[in-house]
Amino acid sequence: MIATSTTTNPPPKQDIQTELNYWGGTNDPIIIDFAKPDGKEKFAEVENKQAKHPVLIHDIRGTEDQYTLETHGFQYFHDEVPELDDWTDERKVIDTLIPRSEELVRKITGAKETITFTHRIRCFASDDAKLADNRAPAHSVHTDFTVAGALRHLEAAVPESERLKQLLSGRVMIINVWRPLKTVHRDPLAVCDWQSTNPQDIIPFRLVLPQGWNELSKVQYNKDHRWYYLSNQQRDEPLVFKQFDSGKVEEGGCTLPHSAFEHPSMTEHEPRQSIEIKMFAFL
């Protein structure tokens, strides 16, 4: 059951000095084959190979309109959902917010078609991760796809070759719509301005599974990275950010680094509750 909360007026903006967990290994691509006996062990080793780096995460509260999906790779929007009358009912949340998010993305990007391919509700504290079925906030800097991983996922989602060819003739994006289910205090989500990244920061992380492979990435520390979040983010303030853009492949595909982070003054607050909805957008 998802807890309820009432919307309150947010306090003044607050930049946060904290640490983020970057990739602590080499810059060589990572491949984990779960068909091999040591696959799970190597996966655990990779997940634990982190390097903490101090970062300043800027609060954009009050200046949201200065950051855009096209320029920075992310954008916050005001989007009330009056038709959702019970935010504690996971089934209602999912059934309402998936079509609502697709509608929002089509409006923002001008996409002719959207296809949602996954969603996840996160509603546990990070220290409960072992019990949370991967529903705890992800406290490591990462991207959900590389360029190769995004194209592979698209091929799996659209198996008809002619239809796939038609869709690829235009611009294709993978968009993540990240929305709180109540006001976020603990473990907020930070996003990295795409303009401050370098393609060399992205370390491909391929997972080979019985049904195929997918490829996300770890991210190397770069002192030029510029990090942002929205303090006390409300459930009518969805964050929309890119995880792939076929129009920016030469620049690395706009696979935007992101991470949950520890807000030093909010560690005793109740766990964050949020939903992320990922979709293809065909322009």
CSV table of C-alpha atoms in Angstrom, one decimal:
chain,number,residue,atom,x,y,z
A,1,MET,CA,0.0,0.0,0.0
A,2,ILE,CA,1.3,3.5,-0.9
A,3,ALA,CA,1.2,6.1,1.8
A,4,THR,CA,-0.7,9.3,1.4
A,5,SER,CA,0.4,12.9,1.8
A,6,THR,CA,-1.0,16.3,1.4
A,7,THR,CA,0.5,18.9,-0.9
A,8,THR,CA,2.2,21.7,0.9
A,9,ASN,CA,3.9,24.9,-0.2
A,10,PRO,CA,7.6,24.1,-0.8
A,11,PRO,CA,10.3,25.9,1.2
A,12,PRO,CA,12.9,28.1,-0.5
A,13,LYS,CA,15.3,26.5,-3.0
A,14,GLN,CA,18.3,24.7,-1.6
A,15,ASP,CA,21.5,23.5,-3.3
A,16,ILE,CA,22.9,20.4,-1.8
A,17,GLN,CA,26.6,19.5,-1.2
A,18,THR,CA,26.7,15.7,-1.1
A,19,GLU,CA,28.4,12.7,-2.7
A,20,LEU,CA,27.5,10.6,-5.7
A,21,ASN,CA,28.6,7.0,-6.4
A,22,TYR,CA,30.3,7.0,-9.8
A,23,TRP,CA,31.9,4.0,-11.5
A,24,GLY,CA,35.1,2.9,-9.7
A,25,GLY,CA,36.6,0.6,-12.3
A,26,THR,CA,38.4,1.0,-15.6
A,27,ASN,CA,37.0,2.6,-18.8
A,28,ASP,CA,36.7,-0.7,-20.5
A,29,PRO,CA,33.2,-2.0,-21.5
A,30,ILE,CA,31.7,-4.4,-19.0
A,31,ILE,CA,30.0,-7.6,-20.0
A,32,ILE,CA,28.3,-9.9,-17.6
A,33,ASP,CA,27.1,-13.3,-18.9
A,34,PHE,CA,24.5,-14.8,-16.6
A,35,ALA,CA,24.8,-18.1,-18.4
A,36,LYS,CA,28.2,-18.6,-16.9
A,37,PRO,CA,28.6,-20.0,-13.4
A,38,ASP,CA,30.2,-16.9,-12.1
A,39,GLY,CA,27.7,-14.5,-13.7
A,40,LYS,CA,25.9,-13.5,-10.6
A,41,GLU,CA,29.1,-13.1,-8.6
A,42,LYS,CA,30.6,-10.9,-11.3
A,43,PHE,CA,27.5,-8.8,-11.4
A,44,ALA,CA,27.7,-8.2,-7.6
A,45,GLU,CA,31.3,-7.3,-8.0
A,46,VAL,CA,30.5,-4.7,-10.6
A,47,GLU,CA,27.6,-3.2,-8.6
A,48,ASN,CA,30.0,-2.8,-5.6
A,49,LYS,CA,32.8,-1.2,-7.6
A,50,GLN,CA,31.9,2.4,-6.9
A,51,ALA,CA,33.9,5.6,-6.2
A,52,LYS,CA,32.3,8.4,-4.1
A,53,HIS,CA,32.9,11.9,-5.4
A,54,PRO,CA,31.7,15.2,-3.8
A,55,VAL,CA,29.3,17.1,-6.0
A,56,LEU,CA,27.1,20.2,-5.7
A,57,ILE,CA,23.6,19.5,-6.8
A,58,HIS,CA,21.8,22.7,-7.8
A,59,ASP,CA,18.1,23.2,-6.9
A,60,ILE,CA,16.2,24.6,-9.8
A,61,ARG,CA,13.1,25.5,-7.8
A,62,GLY,CA,11.9,28.8,-9.2
A,63,THR,CA,14.0,28.6,-12.4
A,64,GLU,CA,12.5,25.4,-13.9
A,65,ASP,CA,11.7,27.1,-17.2
A,66,GLN,CA,15.4,27.7,-17.8
A,67,TYR,CA,16.0,23.9,-18.4
A,68,THR,CA,14.6,22.2,-21.4
A,69,LEU,CA,14.4,18.6,-22.7
A,70,GLU,CA,15.9,19.5,-26.0
A,71,THR,CA,18.9,21.5,-24.7
A,72,HIS,CA,19.7,20.0,-21.3
A,73,GLY,CA,18.2,16.5,-21.8
A,74,PHE,CA,15.6,17.0,-19.0
A,75,GLN,CA,12.7,19.2,-18.1
A,76,TYR,CA,10.2,19.6,-15.2
A,77,PHE,CA,6.6,20.1,-15.9
A,78,HIS,CA,3.4,21.0,-14.0
A,79,ASP,CA,0.9,18.3,-14.7
A,80,GLU,CA,-2.1,17.7,-12.4
A,81,VAL,CA,-3.9,14.4,-12.6
A,82,PRO,CA,-7.4,15.1,-11.2
A,83,GLU,CA,-8.8,11.8,-12.6
A,84,LEU,CA,-6.5,9.9,-10.2
A,85,ASP,CA,-8.5,9.9,-7.0
A,86,ASP,CA,-6.5,7.4,-5.0
A,87,TRP,CA,-2.7,7.6,-5.1
A,88,THR,CA,-2.5,4.7,-2.6
A,89,ASP,CA,-3.8,2.2,-5.1
A,90,GLU,CA,-0.9,0.9,-7.2
A,91,ARG,CA,-3.2,-0.5,-9.9
A,92,LYS,CA,-5.0,2.8,-10.3
A,93,VAL,CA,-1.7,4.7,-10.3
A,94,ILE,CA,-0.3,2.5,-13.1
A,95,ASP,CA,-3.5,2.4,-15.2
A,96,THR,CA,-3.9,6.2,-15.0
A,97,LEU,CA,-0.3,7.5,-15.2
A,98,ILE,CA,0.9,5.4,-18.2
A,99,PRO,CA,-1.6,6.8,-20.7
A,100,ARG,CA,-1.3,10.2,-19.0
A,101,SER,CA,2.5,10.1,-19.4
A,102,GLU,CA,2.3,9.1,-23.0
A,103,GLU,CA,0.0,12.0,-23.7
A,104,LEU,CA,2.4,14.4,-21.9
A,105,VAL,CA,5.4,13.2,-24.0
A,106,ARG,CA,3.5,13.5,-27.2
A,107,LYS,CA,2.5,17.0,-26.3
A,108,ILE,CA,6.1,17.9,-25.3
A,109,THR,CA,8.0,16.4,-28.2
A,110,GLY,CA,5.4,16.4,-31.0
A,111,ALA,CA,5.8,12.6,-31.3
A,112,LYS,CA,3.3,11.0,-33.6
A,113,GLU,CA,3.4,7.8,-31.5
A,114,THR,CA,4.5,6.6,-28.1
A,115,ILE,CA,5.0,3.0,-26.9
A,116,THR,CA,5.5,2.4,-23.1
A,117,PHE,CA,7.7,-0.6,-22.5
A,118,THR,CA,8.4,-0.6,-18.8
A,119,HIS,CA,7.4,1.0,-15.5
A,120,ARG,CA,8.6,0.7,-11.9
A,121,ILE,CA,7.2,2.0,-8.6
A,122,ARG,CA,9.9,2.7,-6.1
A,123,CYS,CA,8.6,2.8,-2.5
A,124,PHE,CA,11.3,1.6,-0.2
A,125,ALA,CA,14.3,3.2,1.6
A,126,SER,CA,17.6,2.4,0.1
A,127,ASP,CA,18.7,0.4,3.2
A,128,ASP,CA,15.7,-2.0,2.5
A,129,ALA,CA,17.0,-2.9,-0.9
A,130,LYS,CA,17.4,-6.6,-0.2
A,131,LEU,CA,13.8,-6.8,0.7
A,132,ALA,CA,12.5,-4.4,-2.0
A,133,ASP,CA,12.6,-6.5,-5.2
A,134,ASN,CA,14.8,-3.8,-6.8
A,135,ARG,CA,12.2,-1.1,-5.9
A,136,ALA,CA,14.6,1.0,-3.7
A,137,PRO,CA,16.2,4.2,-5.1
A,138,ALA,CA,19.2,3.6,-7.2
A,139,HIS,CA,22.2,5.3,-5.5
A,140,SER,CA,24.7,5.1,-8.4
A,141,VAL,CA,25.3,7.3,-11.4
A,142,HIS,CA,24.1,5.5,-14.4
A,143,THR,CA,22.1,5.6,-17.7
A,144,ASP,CA,19.4,3.1,-18.5
A,145,PHE,CA,20.7,2.6,-22.1
A,146,THR,CA,23.6,3.0,-24.3
A,147,VAL,CA,23.0,3.8,-28.0
A,148,ALA,CA,23.5,0.1,-28.8
A,149,GLY,CA,21.3,-0.9,-26.0
A,150,ALA,CA,18.5,1.5,-27.0
A,151,LEU,CA,18.5,0.2,-30.6
A,152,ARG,CA,18.5,-3.4,-29.4
A,153,HIS,CA,15.6,-2.7,-27.2
A,154,LEU,CA,13.7,-1.1,-30.0
A,155,GLU,CA,14.3,-4.2,-32.2
A,156,ALA,CA,12.8,-6.3,-29.5
A,157,ALA,CA,9.8,-4.1,-29.0
A,158,VAL,CA,9.1,-3.8,-32.7
A,159,PRO,CA,9.9,-7.3,-34.2
A,160,GLU,CA,8.2,-6.5,-37.6
A,161,SER,CA,11.0,-5.5,-39.9
A,162,GLU,CA,9.0,-3.2,-42.2
A,163,ARG,CA,7.4,-1.4,-39.3
A,164,LEU,CA,10.8,-1.0,-37.6
A,165,LYS,CA,12.3,0.4,-40.7
A,166,GLN,CA,9.5,2.9,-41.0
A,167,LEU,CA,9.8,4.0,-37.4
A,168,LEU,CA,13.6,4.4,-37.7
A,169,SER,CA,13.2,6.6,-40.7
A,170,GLY,CA,12.3,9.4,-38.3
A,171,ARG,CA,13.7,10.6,-35.0
A,172,VAL,CA,13.3,8.1,-32.1
A,173,MET,CA,13.7,8.9,-28.4
A,174,ILE,CA,13.5,6.9,-25.2
A,175,ILE,CA,11.9,9.1,-22.6
A,176,ASN,CA,11.6,8.5,-18.9
A,177,VAL,CA,8.7,10.2,-17.1
A,178,TRP,CA,9.6,10.2,-13.4
A,179,ARG,CA,6.9,11.3,-11.0
A,180,PRO,CA,6.6,11.4,-7.2
A,181,LEU,CA,3.6,9.7,-5.7
A,182,LYS,CA,3.9,12.1,-2.7
A,183,THR,CA,6.2,15.0,-1.9
A,184,VAL,CA,9.9,13.8,-2.2
A,185,HIS,CA,12.1,14.6,0.8
A,186,ARG,CA,14.4,11.5,1.1
A,187,ASP,CA,16.5,10.1,-1.7
A,188,PRO,CA,15.6,12.7,-4.4
A,189,LEU,CA,16.6,12.1,-8.0
A,190,ALA,CA,19.4,14.2,-9.6
A,191,VAL,CA,20.0,14.6,-13.3
A,192,CYS,CA,23.1,15.6,-15.1
A,193,ASP,CA,23.0,18.4,-17.7
A,194,TRP,CA,23.7,16.6,-21.0
A,195,GLN,CA,25.8,19.6,-22.2
A,196,SER,CA,28.3,18.9,-19.3
A,197,THR,CA,28.9,15.3,-20.2
A,198,ASN,CA,31.4,13.7,-22.5
A,199,PRO,CA,30.8,10.5,-24.5
A,200,GLN,CA,33.9,9.0,-22.8
A,201,ASP,CA,32.2,9.3,-19.4
A,202,ILE,CA,29.8,6.5,-20.5
A,203,ILE,CA,31.0,3.0,-19.8
A,204,PRO,CA,28.9,0.3,-21.5
A,205,PHE,CA,27.5,-2.3,-19.2
A,206,ARG,CA,26.1,-5.3,-21.1
A,207,LEU,CA,24.0,-7.9,-19.4
A,208,VAL,CA,23.8,-11.2,-21.4
A,209,LEU,CA,20.6,-13.1,-20.5
A,210,PRO,CA,19.0,-16.3,-21.8
A,211,GLN,CA,16.4,-14.2,-23.8
A,212,GLY,CA,19.1,-11.9,-25.3
A,213,TRP,CA,21.1,-8.9,-24.0
A,214,ASN,CA,20.6,-5.4,-22.9
A,215,GLU,CA,23.1,-2.6,-22.3
A,216,LEU,CA,23.0,0.2,-19.8
A,217,SER,CA,26.0,2.1,-18.6
A,218,LYS,CA,28.1,3.1,-15.6
A,219,VAL,CA,29.4,6.6,-15.6
A,220,GLN,CA,32.9,7.8,-14.9
A,221,TYR,CA,33.4,10.9,-12.8
A,222,ASN,CA,33.9,14.2,-14.7
A,223,LYS,CA,34.6,17.4,-12.8
A,224,ASP,CA,32.6,19.3,-15.4
A,225,HIS,CA,29.4,17.5,-14.7
A,226,ARG,CA,26.6,19.8,-13.7
A,227,TRP,CA,23.9,18.2,-11.5
A,228,TYR,CA,20.3,19.4,-10.8
A,229,TYR,CA,17.2,18.4,-8.8
A,230,LEU,CA,13.9,20.0,-7.8
A,231,SER,CA,13.6,20.4,-4.0
A,232,ASN,CA,10.4,19.0,-2.4
A,233,GLN,CA,9.2,17.7,-5.7
A,234,GLN,CA,5.4,17.3,-5.8
A,235,ARG,CA,3.4,14.6,-7.6
A,236,ASP,CA,2.1,17.2,-10.1
A,237,GLU,CA,5.7,18.1,-11.0
A,238,PRO,CA,6.9,15.2,-13.3
A,239,LEU,CA,10.5,15.1,-14.4
A,240,VAL,CA,10.9,14.2,-18.1
A,241,PHE,CA,14.3,13.2,-19.3
A,242,LYS,CA,16.0,11.4,-22.3
A,243,GLN,CA,17.6,8.0,-22.2
A,244,PHE,CA,18.2,8.0,-26.0
A,245,ASP,CA,17.8,10.4,-28.9
A,246,SER,CA,18.6,9.1,-32.5
A,247,GLY,CA,19.0,12.8,-33.5
A,248,LYS,CA,22.0,13.1,-31.2
A,249,VAL,CA,23.9,9.8,-31.8
A,250,GLU,CA,27.1,11.6,-32.8
A,251,GLU,CA,27.1,13.3,-29.4
A,252,GLY,CA,26.5,10.1,-27.6
A,253,GLY,CA,22.8,9.7,-28.0
A,254,CYS,CA,21.7,11.9,-25.0
A,255,THR,CA,21.6,9.0,-22.6
A,256,LEU,CA,21.3,11.2,-19.6
A,257,PRO,CA,23.2,10.2,-16.4
A,258,HIS,CA,21.1,10.3,-13.3
A,259,SER,CA,21.1,9.0,-9.7
A,260,ALA,CA,19.3,9.1,-6.4
A,261,PHE,CA,21.3,11.0,-3.8
A,262,GLU,CA,21.3,11.4,0.0
A,263,HIS,CA,19.9,14.7,1.2
A,264,PRO,CA,21.9,15.3,4.4
A,265,SER,CA,19.1,16.9,6.3
A,266,MET,CA,16.4,14.5,5.1
A,267,THR,CA,17.8,11.1,6.1
A,268,GLU,CA,15.2,10.5,8.8
A,269,HIS,CA,12.2,11.2,6.6
A,270,GLU,CA,10.0,8.4,5.4
A,271,PRO,CA,11.1,6.6,2.2
A,272,ARG,CA,10.6,8.2,-1.2
A,273,GLN,CA,7.7,6.9,-3.3
A,274,SER,CA,7.8,7.5,-7.1
A,275,ILE,CA,7.0,5.9,-10.4
A,276,GLU,CA,9.1,5.9,-13.5
A,277,ILE,CA,7.6,5.2,-16.9
A,278,LYS,CA,9.8,4.6,-19.9
A,279,MET,CA,8.6,4.8,-23.5
A,280,PHE,CA,9.7,5.2,-27.1
A,281,ALA,CA,8.6,8.4,-28.7
A,282,PHE,CA,8.5,8.4,-32.5
A,283,LEU,CA,8.7,11.9,-34.1
